[in-house]
Coordinates of C-alpha atoms in Angstrom, one line a residue:
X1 CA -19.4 36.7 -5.0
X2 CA -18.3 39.5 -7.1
X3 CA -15.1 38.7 -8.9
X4 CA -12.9 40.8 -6.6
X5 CA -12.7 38.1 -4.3
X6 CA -11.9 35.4 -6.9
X7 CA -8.9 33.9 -6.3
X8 CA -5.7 35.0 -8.0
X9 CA -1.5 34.5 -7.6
X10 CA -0.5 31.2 -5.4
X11 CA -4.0 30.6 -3.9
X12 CA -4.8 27.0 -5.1
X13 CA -7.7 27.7 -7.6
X14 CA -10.8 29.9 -8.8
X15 CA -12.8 29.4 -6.2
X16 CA -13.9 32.8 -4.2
X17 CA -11.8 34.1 -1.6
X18 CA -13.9 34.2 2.0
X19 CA -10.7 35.2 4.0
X20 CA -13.2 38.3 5.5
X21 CA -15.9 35.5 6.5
X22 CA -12.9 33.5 8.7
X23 CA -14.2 33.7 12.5
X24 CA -16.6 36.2 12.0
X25 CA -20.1 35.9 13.4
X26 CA -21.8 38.1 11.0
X27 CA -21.1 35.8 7.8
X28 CA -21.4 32.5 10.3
X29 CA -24.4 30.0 11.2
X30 CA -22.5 27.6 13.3
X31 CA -19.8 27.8 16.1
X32 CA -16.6 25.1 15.8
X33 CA -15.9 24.2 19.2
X34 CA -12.3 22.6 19.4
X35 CA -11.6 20.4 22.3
X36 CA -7.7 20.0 22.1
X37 CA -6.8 16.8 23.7
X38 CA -3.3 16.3 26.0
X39 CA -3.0 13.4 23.5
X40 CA -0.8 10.5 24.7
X41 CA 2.8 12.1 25.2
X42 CA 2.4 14.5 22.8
X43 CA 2.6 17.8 23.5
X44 CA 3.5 19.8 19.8
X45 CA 2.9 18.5 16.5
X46 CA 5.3 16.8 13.9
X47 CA 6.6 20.0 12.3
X48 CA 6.8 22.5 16.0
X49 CA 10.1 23.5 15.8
X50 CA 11.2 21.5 13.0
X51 CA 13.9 23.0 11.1
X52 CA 14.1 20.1 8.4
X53 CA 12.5 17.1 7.2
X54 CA 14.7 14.8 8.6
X55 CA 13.5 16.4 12.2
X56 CA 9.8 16.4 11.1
X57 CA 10.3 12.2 10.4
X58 CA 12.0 11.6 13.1
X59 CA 9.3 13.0 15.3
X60 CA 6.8 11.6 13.7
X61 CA 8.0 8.1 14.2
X62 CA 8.4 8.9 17.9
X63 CA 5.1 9.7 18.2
X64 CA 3.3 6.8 16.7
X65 CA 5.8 4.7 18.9
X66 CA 4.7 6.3 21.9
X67 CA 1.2 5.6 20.3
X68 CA 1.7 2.3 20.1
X69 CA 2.8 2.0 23.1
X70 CA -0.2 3.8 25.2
X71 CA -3.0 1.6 22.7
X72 CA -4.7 0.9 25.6
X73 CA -4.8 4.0 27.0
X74 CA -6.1 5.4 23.6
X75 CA -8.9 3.2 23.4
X76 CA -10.0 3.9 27.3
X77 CA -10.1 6.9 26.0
X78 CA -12.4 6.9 23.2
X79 CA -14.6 4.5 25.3
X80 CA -15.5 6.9 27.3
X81 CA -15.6 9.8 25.0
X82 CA -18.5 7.6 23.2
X83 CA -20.1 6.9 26.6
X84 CA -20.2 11.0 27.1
X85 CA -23.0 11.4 24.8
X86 CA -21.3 11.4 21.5
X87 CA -23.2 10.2 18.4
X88 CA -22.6 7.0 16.6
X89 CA -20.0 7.2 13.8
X90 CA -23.3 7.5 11.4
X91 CA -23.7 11.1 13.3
X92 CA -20.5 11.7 14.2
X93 CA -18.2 10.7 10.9
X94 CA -15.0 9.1 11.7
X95 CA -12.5 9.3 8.6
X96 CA -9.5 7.3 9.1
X97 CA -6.1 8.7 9.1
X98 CA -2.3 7.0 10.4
X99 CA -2.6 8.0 14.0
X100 CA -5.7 8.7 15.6
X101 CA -9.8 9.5 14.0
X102 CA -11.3 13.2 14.7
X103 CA -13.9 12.7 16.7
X104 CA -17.1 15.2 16.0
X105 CA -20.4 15.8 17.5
X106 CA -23.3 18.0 17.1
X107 CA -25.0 19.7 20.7
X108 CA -27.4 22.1 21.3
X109 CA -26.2 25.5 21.9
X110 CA -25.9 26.7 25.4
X111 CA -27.6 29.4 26.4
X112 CA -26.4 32.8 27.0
X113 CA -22.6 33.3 26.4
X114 CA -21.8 29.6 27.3
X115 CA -20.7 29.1 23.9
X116 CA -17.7 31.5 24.3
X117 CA -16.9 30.8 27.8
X118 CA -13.4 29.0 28.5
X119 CA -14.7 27.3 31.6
X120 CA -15.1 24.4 29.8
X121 CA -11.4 24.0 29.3
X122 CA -11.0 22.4 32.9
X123 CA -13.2 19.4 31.8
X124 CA -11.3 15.9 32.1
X125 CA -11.7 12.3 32.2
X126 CA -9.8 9.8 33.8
X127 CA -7.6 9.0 30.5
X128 CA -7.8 12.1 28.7
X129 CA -7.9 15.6 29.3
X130 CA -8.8 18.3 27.5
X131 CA -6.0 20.9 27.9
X132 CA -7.7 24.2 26.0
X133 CA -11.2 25.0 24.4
X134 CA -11.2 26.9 21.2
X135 CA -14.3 28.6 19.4
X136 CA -14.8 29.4 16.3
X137 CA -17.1 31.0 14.4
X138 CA -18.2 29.1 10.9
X139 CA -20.0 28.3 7.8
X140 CA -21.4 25.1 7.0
X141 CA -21.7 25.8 3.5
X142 CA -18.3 26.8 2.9
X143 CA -16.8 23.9 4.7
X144 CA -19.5 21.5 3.6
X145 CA -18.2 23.0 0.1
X146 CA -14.6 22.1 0.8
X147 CA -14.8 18.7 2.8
X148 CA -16.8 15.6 2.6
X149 CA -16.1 15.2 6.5
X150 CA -17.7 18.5 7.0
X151 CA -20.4 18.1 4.6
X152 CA -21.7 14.4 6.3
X153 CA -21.2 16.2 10.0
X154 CA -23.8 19.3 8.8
X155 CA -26.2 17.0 7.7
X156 CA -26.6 14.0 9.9
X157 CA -28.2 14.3 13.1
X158 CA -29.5 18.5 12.1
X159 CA -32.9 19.8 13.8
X160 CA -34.1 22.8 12.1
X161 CA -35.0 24.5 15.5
X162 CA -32.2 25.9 16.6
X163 CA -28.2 26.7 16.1
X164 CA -26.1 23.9 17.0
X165 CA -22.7 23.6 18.6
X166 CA -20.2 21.9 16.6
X167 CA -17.8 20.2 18.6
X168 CA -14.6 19.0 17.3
X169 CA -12.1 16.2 19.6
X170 CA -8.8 16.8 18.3
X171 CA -5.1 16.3 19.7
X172 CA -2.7 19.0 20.7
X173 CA -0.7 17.7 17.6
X174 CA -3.1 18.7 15.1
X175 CA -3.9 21.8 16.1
X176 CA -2.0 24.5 14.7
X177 CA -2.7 22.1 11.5
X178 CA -6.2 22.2 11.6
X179 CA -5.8 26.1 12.4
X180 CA -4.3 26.3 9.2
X181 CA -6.9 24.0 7.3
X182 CA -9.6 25.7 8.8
X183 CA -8.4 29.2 7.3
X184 CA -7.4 27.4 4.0
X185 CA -11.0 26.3 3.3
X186 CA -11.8 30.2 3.4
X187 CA -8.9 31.7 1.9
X188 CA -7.5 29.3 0.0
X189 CA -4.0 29.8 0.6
X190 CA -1.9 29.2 3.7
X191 CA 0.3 31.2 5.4
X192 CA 3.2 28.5 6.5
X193 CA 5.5 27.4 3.8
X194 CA 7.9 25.0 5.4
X195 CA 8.5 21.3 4.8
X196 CA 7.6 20.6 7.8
X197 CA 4.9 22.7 8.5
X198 CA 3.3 22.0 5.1
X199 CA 3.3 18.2 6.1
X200 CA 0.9 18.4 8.8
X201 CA -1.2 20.8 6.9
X202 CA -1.3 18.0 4.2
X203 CA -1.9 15.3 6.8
X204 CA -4.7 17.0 8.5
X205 CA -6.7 17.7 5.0
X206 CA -6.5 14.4 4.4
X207 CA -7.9 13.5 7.7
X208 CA -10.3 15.9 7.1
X209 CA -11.2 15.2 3.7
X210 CA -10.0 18.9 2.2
X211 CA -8.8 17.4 -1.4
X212 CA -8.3 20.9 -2.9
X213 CA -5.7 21.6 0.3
X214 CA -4.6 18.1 -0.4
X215 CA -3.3 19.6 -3.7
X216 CA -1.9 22.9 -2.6
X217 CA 0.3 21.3 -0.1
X218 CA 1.8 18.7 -2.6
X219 CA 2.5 21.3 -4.9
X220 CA 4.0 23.4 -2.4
X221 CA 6.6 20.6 -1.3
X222 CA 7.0 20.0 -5.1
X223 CA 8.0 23.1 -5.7
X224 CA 10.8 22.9 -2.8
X225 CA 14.1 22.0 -3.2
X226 CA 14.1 17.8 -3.4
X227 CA 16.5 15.5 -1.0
X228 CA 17.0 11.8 -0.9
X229 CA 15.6 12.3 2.9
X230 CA 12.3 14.0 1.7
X231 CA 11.7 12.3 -0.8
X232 CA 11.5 8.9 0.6
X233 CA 9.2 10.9 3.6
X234 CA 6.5 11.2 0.8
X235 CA 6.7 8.0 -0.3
X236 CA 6.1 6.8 2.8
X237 CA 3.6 8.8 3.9
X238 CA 0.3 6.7 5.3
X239 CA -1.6 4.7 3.0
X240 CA -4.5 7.1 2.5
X241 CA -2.4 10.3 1.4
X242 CA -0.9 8.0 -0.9
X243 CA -4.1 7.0 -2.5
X244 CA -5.2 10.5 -2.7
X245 CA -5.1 11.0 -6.3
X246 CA -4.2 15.3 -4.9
X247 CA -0.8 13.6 -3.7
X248 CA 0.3 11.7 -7.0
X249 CA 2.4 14.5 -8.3
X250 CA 4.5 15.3 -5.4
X251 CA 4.8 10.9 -5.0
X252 CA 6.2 10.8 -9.0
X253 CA 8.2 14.0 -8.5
X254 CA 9.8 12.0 -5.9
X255 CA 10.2 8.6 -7.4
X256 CA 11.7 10.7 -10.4
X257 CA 14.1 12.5 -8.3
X258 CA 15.5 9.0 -6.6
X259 CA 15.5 7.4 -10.1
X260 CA 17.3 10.1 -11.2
X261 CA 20.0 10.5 -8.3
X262 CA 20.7 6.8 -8.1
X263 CA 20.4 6.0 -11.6
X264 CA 24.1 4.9 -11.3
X265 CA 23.4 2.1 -8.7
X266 CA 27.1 0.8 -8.8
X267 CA 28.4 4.6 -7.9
X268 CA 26.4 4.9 -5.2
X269 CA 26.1 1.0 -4.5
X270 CA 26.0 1.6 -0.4
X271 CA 23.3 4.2 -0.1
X272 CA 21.2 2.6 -2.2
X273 CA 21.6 -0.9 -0.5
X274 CA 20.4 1.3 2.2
X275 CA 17.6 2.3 0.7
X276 CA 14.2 1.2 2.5
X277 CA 11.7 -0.7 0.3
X278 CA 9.8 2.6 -1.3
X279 CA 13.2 4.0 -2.4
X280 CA 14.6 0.8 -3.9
X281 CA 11.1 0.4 -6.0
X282 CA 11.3 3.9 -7.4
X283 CA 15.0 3.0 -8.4
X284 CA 14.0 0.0 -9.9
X285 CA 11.3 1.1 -11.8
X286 CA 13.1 3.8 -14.4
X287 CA 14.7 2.8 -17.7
X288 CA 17.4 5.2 -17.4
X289 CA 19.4 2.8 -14.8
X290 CA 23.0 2.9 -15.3
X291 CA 23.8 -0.6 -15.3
X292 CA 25.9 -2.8 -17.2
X293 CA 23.4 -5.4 -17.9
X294 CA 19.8 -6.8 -16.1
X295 CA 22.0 -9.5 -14.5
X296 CA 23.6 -6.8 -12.4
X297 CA 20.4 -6.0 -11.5
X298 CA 18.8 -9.2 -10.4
X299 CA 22.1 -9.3 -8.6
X300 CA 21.4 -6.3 -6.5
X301 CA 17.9 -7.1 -6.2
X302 CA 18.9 -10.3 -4.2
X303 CA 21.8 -8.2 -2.5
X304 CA 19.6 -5.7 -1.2
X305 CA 16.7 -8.1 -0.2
X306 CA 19.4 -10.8 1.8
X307 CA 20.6 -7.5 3.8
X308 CA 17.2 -5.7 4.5
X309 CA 15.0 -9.2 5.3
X310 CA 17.2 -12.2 6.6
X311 CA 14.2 -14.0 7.2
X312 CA 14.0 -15.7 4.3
X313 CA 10.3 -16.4 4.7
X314 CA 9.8 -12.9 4.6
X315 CA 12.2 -11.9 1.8
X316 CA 10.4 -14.5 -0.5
X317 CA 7.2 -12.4 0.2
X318 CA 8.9 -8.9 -0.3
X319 CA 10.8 -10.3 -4.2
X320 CA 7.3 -12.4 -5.0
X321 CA 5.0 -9.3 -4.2
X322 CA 7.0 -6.1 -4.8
X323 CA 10.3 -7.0 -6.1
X324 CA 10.2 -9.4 -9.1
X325 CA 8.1 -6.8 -11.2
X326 CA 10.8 -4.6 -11.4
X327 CA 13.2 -7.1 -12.6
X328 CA 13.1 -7.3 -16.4
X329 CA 13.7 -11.0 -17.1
X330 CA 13.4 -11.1 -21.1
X331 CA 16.4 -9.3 -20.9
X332 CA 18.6 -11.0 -18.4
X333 CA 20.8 -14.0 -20.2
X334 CA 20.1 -17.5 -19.9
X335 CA 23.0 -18.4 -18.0
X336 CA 21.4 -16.3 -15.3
X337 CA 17.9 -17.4 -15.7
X338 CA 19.2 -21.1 -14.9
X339 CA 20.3 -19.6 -11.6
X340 CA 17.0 -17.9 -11.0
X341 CA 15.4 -21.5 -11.7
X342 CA 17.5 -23.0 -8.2
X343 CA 17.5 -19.6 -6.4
X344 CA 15.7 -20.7 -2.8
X345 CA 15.4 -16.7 -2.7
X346 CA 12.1 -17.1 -4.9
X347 CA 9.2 -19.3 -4.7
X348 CA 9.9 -21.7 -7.5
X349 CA 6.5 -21.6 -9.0
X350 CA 6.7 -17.7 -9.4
X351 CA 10.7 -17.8 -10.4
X352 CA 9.5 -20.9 -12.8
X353 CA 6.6 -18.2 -14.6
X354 CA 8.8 -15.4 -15.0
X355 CA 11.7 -17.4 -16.6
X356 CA 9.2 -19.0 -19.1
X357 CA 8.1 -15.6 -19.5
X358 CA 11.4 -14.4 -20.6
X359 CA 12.0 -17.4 -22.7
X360 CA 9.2 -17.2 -24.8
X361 CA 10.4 -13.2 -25.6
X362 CA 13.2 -14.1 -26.8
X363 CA 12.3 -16.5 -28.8
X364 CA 9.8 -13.7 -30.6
X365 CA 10.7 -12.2 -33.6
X366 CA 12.2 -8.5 -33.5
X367 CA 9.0 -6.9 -34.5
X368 CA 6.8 -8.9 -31.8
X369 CA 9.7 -7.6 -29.2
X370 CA 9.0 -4.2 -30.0
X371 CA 5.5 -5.0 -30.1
X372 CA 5.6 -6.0 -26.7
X373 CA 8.2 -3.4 -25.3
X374 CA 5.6 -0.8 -27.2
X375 CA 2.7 -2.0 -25.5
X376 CA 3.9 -1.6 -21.8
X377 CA 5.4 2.0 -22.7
X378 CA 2.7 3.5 -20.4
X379 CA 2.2 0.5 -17.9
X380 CA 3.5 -0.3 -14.2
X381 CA 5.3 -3.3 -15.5
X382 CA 8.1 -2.4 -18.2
X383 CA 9.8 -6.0 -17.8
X384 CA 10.0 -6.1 -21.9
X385 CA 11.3 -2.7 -22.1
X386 CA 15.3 -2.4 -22.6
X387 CA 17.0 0.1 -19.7
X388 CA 20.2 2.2 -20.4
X389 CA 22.3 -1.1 -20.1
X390 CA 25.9 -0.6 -20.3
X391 CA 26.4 -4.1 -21.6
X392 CA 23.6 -4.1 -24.8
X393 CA 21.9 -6.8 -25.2
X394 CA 22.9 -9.5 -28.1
X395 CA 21.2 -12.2 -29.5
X396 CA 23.3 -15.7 -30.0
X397 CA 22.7 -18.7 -32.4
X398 CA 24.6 -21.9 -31.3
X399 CA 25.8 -25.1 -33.1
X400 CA 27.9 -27.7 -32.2
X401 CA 28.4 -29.8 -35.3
X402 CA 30.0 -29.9 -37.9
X403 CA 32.1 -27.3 -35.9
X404 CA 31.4 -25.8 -32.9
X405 CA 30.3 -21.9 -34.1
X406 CA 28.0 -18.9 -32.6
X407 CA 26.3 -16.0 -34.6
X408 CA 26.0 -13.1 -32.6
X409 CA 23.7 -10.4 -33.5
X410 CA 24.1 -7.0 -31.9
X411 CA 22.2 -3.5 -32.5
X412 CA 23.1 -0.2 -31.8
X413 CA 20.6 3.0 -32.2
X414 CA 21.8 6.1 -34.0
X415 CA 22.0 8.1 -30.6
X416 CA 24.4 5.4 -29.1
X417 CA 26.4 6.1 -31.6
X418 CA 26.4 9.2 -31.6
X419 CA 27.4 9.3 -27.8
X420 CA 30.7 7.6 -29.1
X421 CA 32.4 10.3 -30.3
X422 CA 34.9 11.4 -30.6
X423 CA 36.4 8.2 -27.9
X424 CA 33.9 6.5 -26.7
X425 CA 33.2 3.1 -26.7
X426 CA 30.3 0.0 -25.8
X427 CA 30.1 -3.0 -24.9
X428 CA 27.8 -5.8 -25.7
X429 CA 26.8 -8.8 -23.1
X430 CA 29.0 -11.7 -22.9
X431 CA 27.9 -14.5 -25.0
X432 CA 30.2 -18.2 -24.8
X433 CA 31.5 -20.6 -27.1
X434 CA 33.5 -23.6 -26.0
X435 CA 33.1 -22.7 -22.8
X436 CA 34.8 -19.3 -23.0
X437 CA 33.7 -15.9 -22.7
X438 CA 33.4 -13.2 -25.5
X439 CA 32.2 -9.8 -25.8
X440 CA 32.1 -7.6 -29.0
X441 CA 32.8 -4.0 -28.4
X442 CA 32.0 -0.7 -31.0
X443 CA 34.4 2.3 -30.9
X444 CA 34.8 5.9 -32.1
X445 CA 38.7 6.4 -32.9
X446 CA 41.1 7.6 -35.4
X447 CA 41.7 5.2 -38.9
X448 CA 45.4 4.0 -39.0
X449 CA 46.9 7.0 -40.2
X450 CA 45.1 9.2 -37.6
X451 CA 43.6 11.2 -40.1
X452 CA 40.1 11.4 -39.2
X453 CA 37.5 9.4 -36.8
X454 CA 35.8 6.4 -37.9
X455 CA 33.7 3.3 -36.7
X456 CA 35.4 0.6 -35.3
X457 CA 34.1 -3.2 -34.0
X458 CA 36.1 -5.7 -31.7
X459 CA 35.6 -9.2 -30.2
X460 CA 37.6 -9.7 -27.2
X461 CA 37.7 -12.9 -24.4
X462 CA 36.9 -12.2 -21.3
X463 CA 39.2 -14.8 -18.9
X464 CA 42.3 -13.5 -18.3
X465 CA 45.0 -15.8 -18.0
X466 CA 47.4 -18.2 -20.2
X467 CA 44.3 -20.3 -22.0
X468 CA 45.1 -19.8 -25.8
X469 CA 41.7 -20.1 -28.0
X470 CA 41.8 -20.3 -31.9
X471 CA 38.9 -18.6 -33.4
X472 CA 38.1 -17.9 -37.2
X473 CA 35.6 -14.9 -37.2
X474 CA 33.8 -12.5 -39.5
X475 CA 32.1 -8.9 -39.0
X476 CA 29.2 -7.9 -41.0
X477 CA 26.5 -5.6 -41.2
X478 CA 22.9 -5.0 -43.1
X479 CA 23.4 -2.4 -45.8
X480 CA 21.2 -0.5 -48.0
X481 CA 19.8 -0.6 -50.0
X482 CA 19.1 -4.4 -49.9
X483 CA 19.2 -4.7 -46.1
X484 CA 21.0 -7.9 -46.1
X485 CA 23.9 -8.5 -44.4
X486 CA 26.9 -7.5 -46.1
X487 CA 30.6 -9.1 -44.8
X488 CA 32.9 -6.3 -44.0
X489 CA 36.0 -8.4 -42.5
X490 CA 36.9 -11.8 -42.1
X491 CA 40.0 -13.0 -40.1
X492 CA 41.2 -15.5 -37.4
X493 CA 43.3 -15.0 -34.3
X494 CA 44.6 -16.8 -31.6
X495 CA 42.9 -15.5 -28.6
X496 CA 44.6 -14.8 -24.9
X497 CA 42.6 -13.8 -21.8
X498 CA 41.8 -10.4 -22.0
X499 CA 42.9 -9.3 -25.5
X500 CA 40.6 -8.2 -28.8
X501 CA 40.8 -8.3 -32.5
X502 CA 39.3 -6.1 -34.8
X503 CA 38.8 -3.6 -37.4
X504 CA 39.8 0.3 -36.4
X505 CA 37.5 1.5 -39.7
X506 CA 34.8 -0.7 -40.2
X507 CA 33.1 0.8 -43.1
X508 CA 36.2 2.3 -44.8
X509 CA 34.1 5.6 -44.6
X510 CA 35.1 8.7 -42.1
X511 CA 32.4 9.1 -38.9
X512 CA 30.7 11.9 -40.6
X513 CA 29.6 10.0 -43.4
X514 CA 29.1 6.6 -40.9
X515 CA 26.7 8.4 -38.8
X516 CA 24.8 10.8 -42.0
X517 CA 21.2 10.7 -42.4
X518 CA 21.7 9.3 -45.6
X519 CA 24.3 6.4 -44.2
X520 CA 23.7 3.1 -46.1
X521 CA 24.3 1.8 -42.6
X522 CA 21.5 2.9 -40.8
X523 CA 18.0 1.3 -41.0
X524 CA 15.2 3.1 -39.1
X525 CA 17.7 4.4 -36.8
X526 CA 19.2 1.0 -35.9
X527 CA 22.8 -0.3 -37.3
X528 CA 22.8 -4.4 -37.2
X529 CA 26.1 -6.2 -36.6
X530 CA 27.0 -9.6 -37.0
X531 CA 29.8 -11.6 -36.1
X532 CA 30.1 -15.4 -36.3
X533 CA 32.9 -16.9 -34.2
X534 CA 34.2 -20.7 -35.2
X535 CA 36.7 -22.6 -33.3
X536 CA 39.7 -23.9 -35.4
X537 CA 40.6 -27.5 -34.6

């Protein structure tokens, strides 16, 4: 072709433009003869007078109910359709799609004008009827070019004698779809551009086998403007768009979009609970969930499972095969890992594996935990990668002679503390000693004589209520440029439910200097804390 016809602007790539050779004899070897079916109730496709993709869904899942329904019917149908002369499926390729297969077969031409004569359009069976006849004038090499389908149909069953008739079964449904396809393999652009429309394009190349339309029509939608509605229609598209690889960048575009809309689960804790199971994966998956610790979401996890599958036999299969894999256990505390040990929710041989699993991570060292978390940076599972927690993460030593005690280590990155300022504050997880709850909390706020901001840690009990607990406790921190830990205040109070002790100014240095890329404070980006909590007898 001379490169006047190559393809330029939003046509999907370089290969030539035949838009000119589109139903025209004179660049043709073959005549496309489209039988369009009446089709089981259906008389339009998904996107005919669609005016979102809420309609476009709902449409859809009418029609493969009424489907459903008239099985029977469908498979008198293609009974007979075979028993009319049609080739085996070795001669007359059958790719499967969600609804229906395309049925093809090659004839001998007629003679004379036959080939263009509409008489044929009052042919009918007893199940089926063909409402309209449509002719088309075609290349083989250009669509054998574009589509696999196309390419097995050309050259199975061929006799080099004379031009064959290509005859195509198709229902009504498809076939302002396959229109569009059909031009697309020559042009290689399209001429609708709604959600809608650009669905049943995308379903029909895949039925079809057209990989480069495939692509065009996922970028398309991509480039549309993104709701919770559509996407949660492409991720539940049929299985084999899915697996088109031409399909996996509108499918992450969508999962990102969720992930991102929802990524506060607790602010928009009913839609998501009404999520189906596609929608609540893609949630799941991202590490930029809003939530205050991985107990809240092994919490919701069982939430959403208990309201979507009562059936407990099938909710065990849902959490053991799509669920638990989402839920990162090494990071989930132990008193909730007992619970997931009696949880009847999970088969106890899988809820026993992943609790071992998370036992023996935290029992690593830090470096083998970032190891791990390193290692699954690009994987499906992320279970030893940290999320956005609200609650961070600590880790606790116990003892219980000679005096009951805990050593609680918590770390903060440089960018969390960062986000503090100029009022902001975090907590870490709750840890227990003597059967109470604590938490430690970091701040951003003004030293005692308001004079400038500084870095502040408190330890606070979580009951409220009249218990009274006596605790001796000490804050420290790893300093440069030994790295050890270094005390920075000791004291003992007489805890309350719901009150905190602490120290307003840490360091006894302003902010600016606390959070300075030379801060003695600050080891690769990670300040360590320590406090160790003793009950006074």
């Amino acid at each position: 072709m001379d490169s006047s016809f190559s393809s330029s602007g939003n046509r999907s790539s370089s290969d030539g433009d035949f838009a000119f050779a589109f139903n025209d004899s004179n660049f043709s070897d073959r005549v496309l003869r489209i039988e369009v079916m009446a089709g089981l109730s259906e008389n339009k496709s998904d996107g005919d007078g669609c005016n979102s993709i809420a309609d476009w869904a709902r449409n859809r899942k009418r029609r493969r109910e009424d489907i459903k329904k008239e099985n029977d019917v469908t498979w008198c149908c293609e009974e007979q359709i075979l028993n009319c002369g049609q080739p085996d499926s070795e001669d007359g390729v059958a790719y499967e799609n969600q609804d229906e297969e395309p049925v093809a077969m090659i004839e001998e031409s007629p003679s004379g004008d036959e080939a263009a004569q509409g008489n044929e359009s009052s042919w009918s069976m007893d199940c089926c009827t063909v409402l309209r006849i449509r002719t088309i004038h075609i290349s083989s090499p250009i669509l054998a070019a574009k589509s696999p389908f196309f390419y097995k149909l050309f050259s199975n069953g061929m006799r080099e004698s004379e031009q064959r008739h290509v005859t195509l079964r198709i229902n009504v449904s498809e076939e302002a779809a396959l229109m569009e396809l059909l031009n697309f393999m020559y042009s290689n652009t399209l001429t609708t551009t709604t959600a809608p429309a650009l669905l049943d394009v995308l379903m029909a190349a895949d039925k079809f086998e057209v990989a480069s339309c495939m692509r065009y029509c996922s970028r398309l939608l991509r480039n549309l403007p993104m709701t919770p509605e559509s996407a949660l229609l492409y991720l539940e598209l049929p299985s084999s768009v899915l697996m088109a690889e031409a399909v996996q960048p509108l499918t992450d575009a969508a999962k990102q979009y969720l992930a991102a809309r929802y990524k506060d689960i607790t602010k928009f804790q009913d839609e998501v609970l009404n999520l189906p199971l596609a929608g609540i994966e893609a949630v799941l998956s991202s590490d930029d969930l809003q939530v205050a610790s991985e107990d809240a979401v092994y919490d919701f996890v069982l939430k959403w499972a208990r309201a979507q599958y009562p059936k407990l036999e099938e909710r065990r299969e849902i959490l053991g095969s799509r669920l638990l894999r989402l839920i990162r256990f090494p990071h989930m505390t132990c008193r909730k890992l007992k619970k997931v040990l009696s949880c009847n929710d999970f088969d106890h041989e899988i809820a026993s594996k992943v609790v071992l699993e998370a036992l023996f991570f935290k029992a690593e060292a830090p470096h083998r935990q970032r190891s791990l978390a390193a290692e699954e940076s690009t994987a499906v599972s992320r279970r030893f990668i940290e999320r956005a927690y609200k609650y961070r993460p600590v880790k606790v030593v116990e003892f219980e002679l000679p005096r009951q005690q805990c050593v609680v280590y918590l770390d903060l990155k440089r960018e969390e503390c960062l986000n503090l300022f100029p009022s902001g504050r975090v907590y870490s997880q709750a840890f227990h000693l003597g059967g109470q709850g604590f938490f430690l909390s970091a701040h951003c706020n003004m030293d005692q004589q308001s004079s400038f901001h500084c870095f502040g840690l408190f330890l606070g009990m979580q009951e409220k209520g009249s218990v009274s607990f006596a605790v001796d406790y000490e804050f420290a921190a790893r300093s440069k440029p030994t790295e050890e830990y270094v005390s920075k205040y000791k004291g003992n109070y007489t805890f309350t439910g719901g009150k905190a002790v602490g120290y307003r100014n840490l360091f006894a240095i302003p902010w600016t200097a606390f959070v300075a890329e030379d801060s003695l404070y600050f080891i690769n980006g990670i300040l360590h804390l320590r406090a160790e909590l003793t009950i006074k007898h």
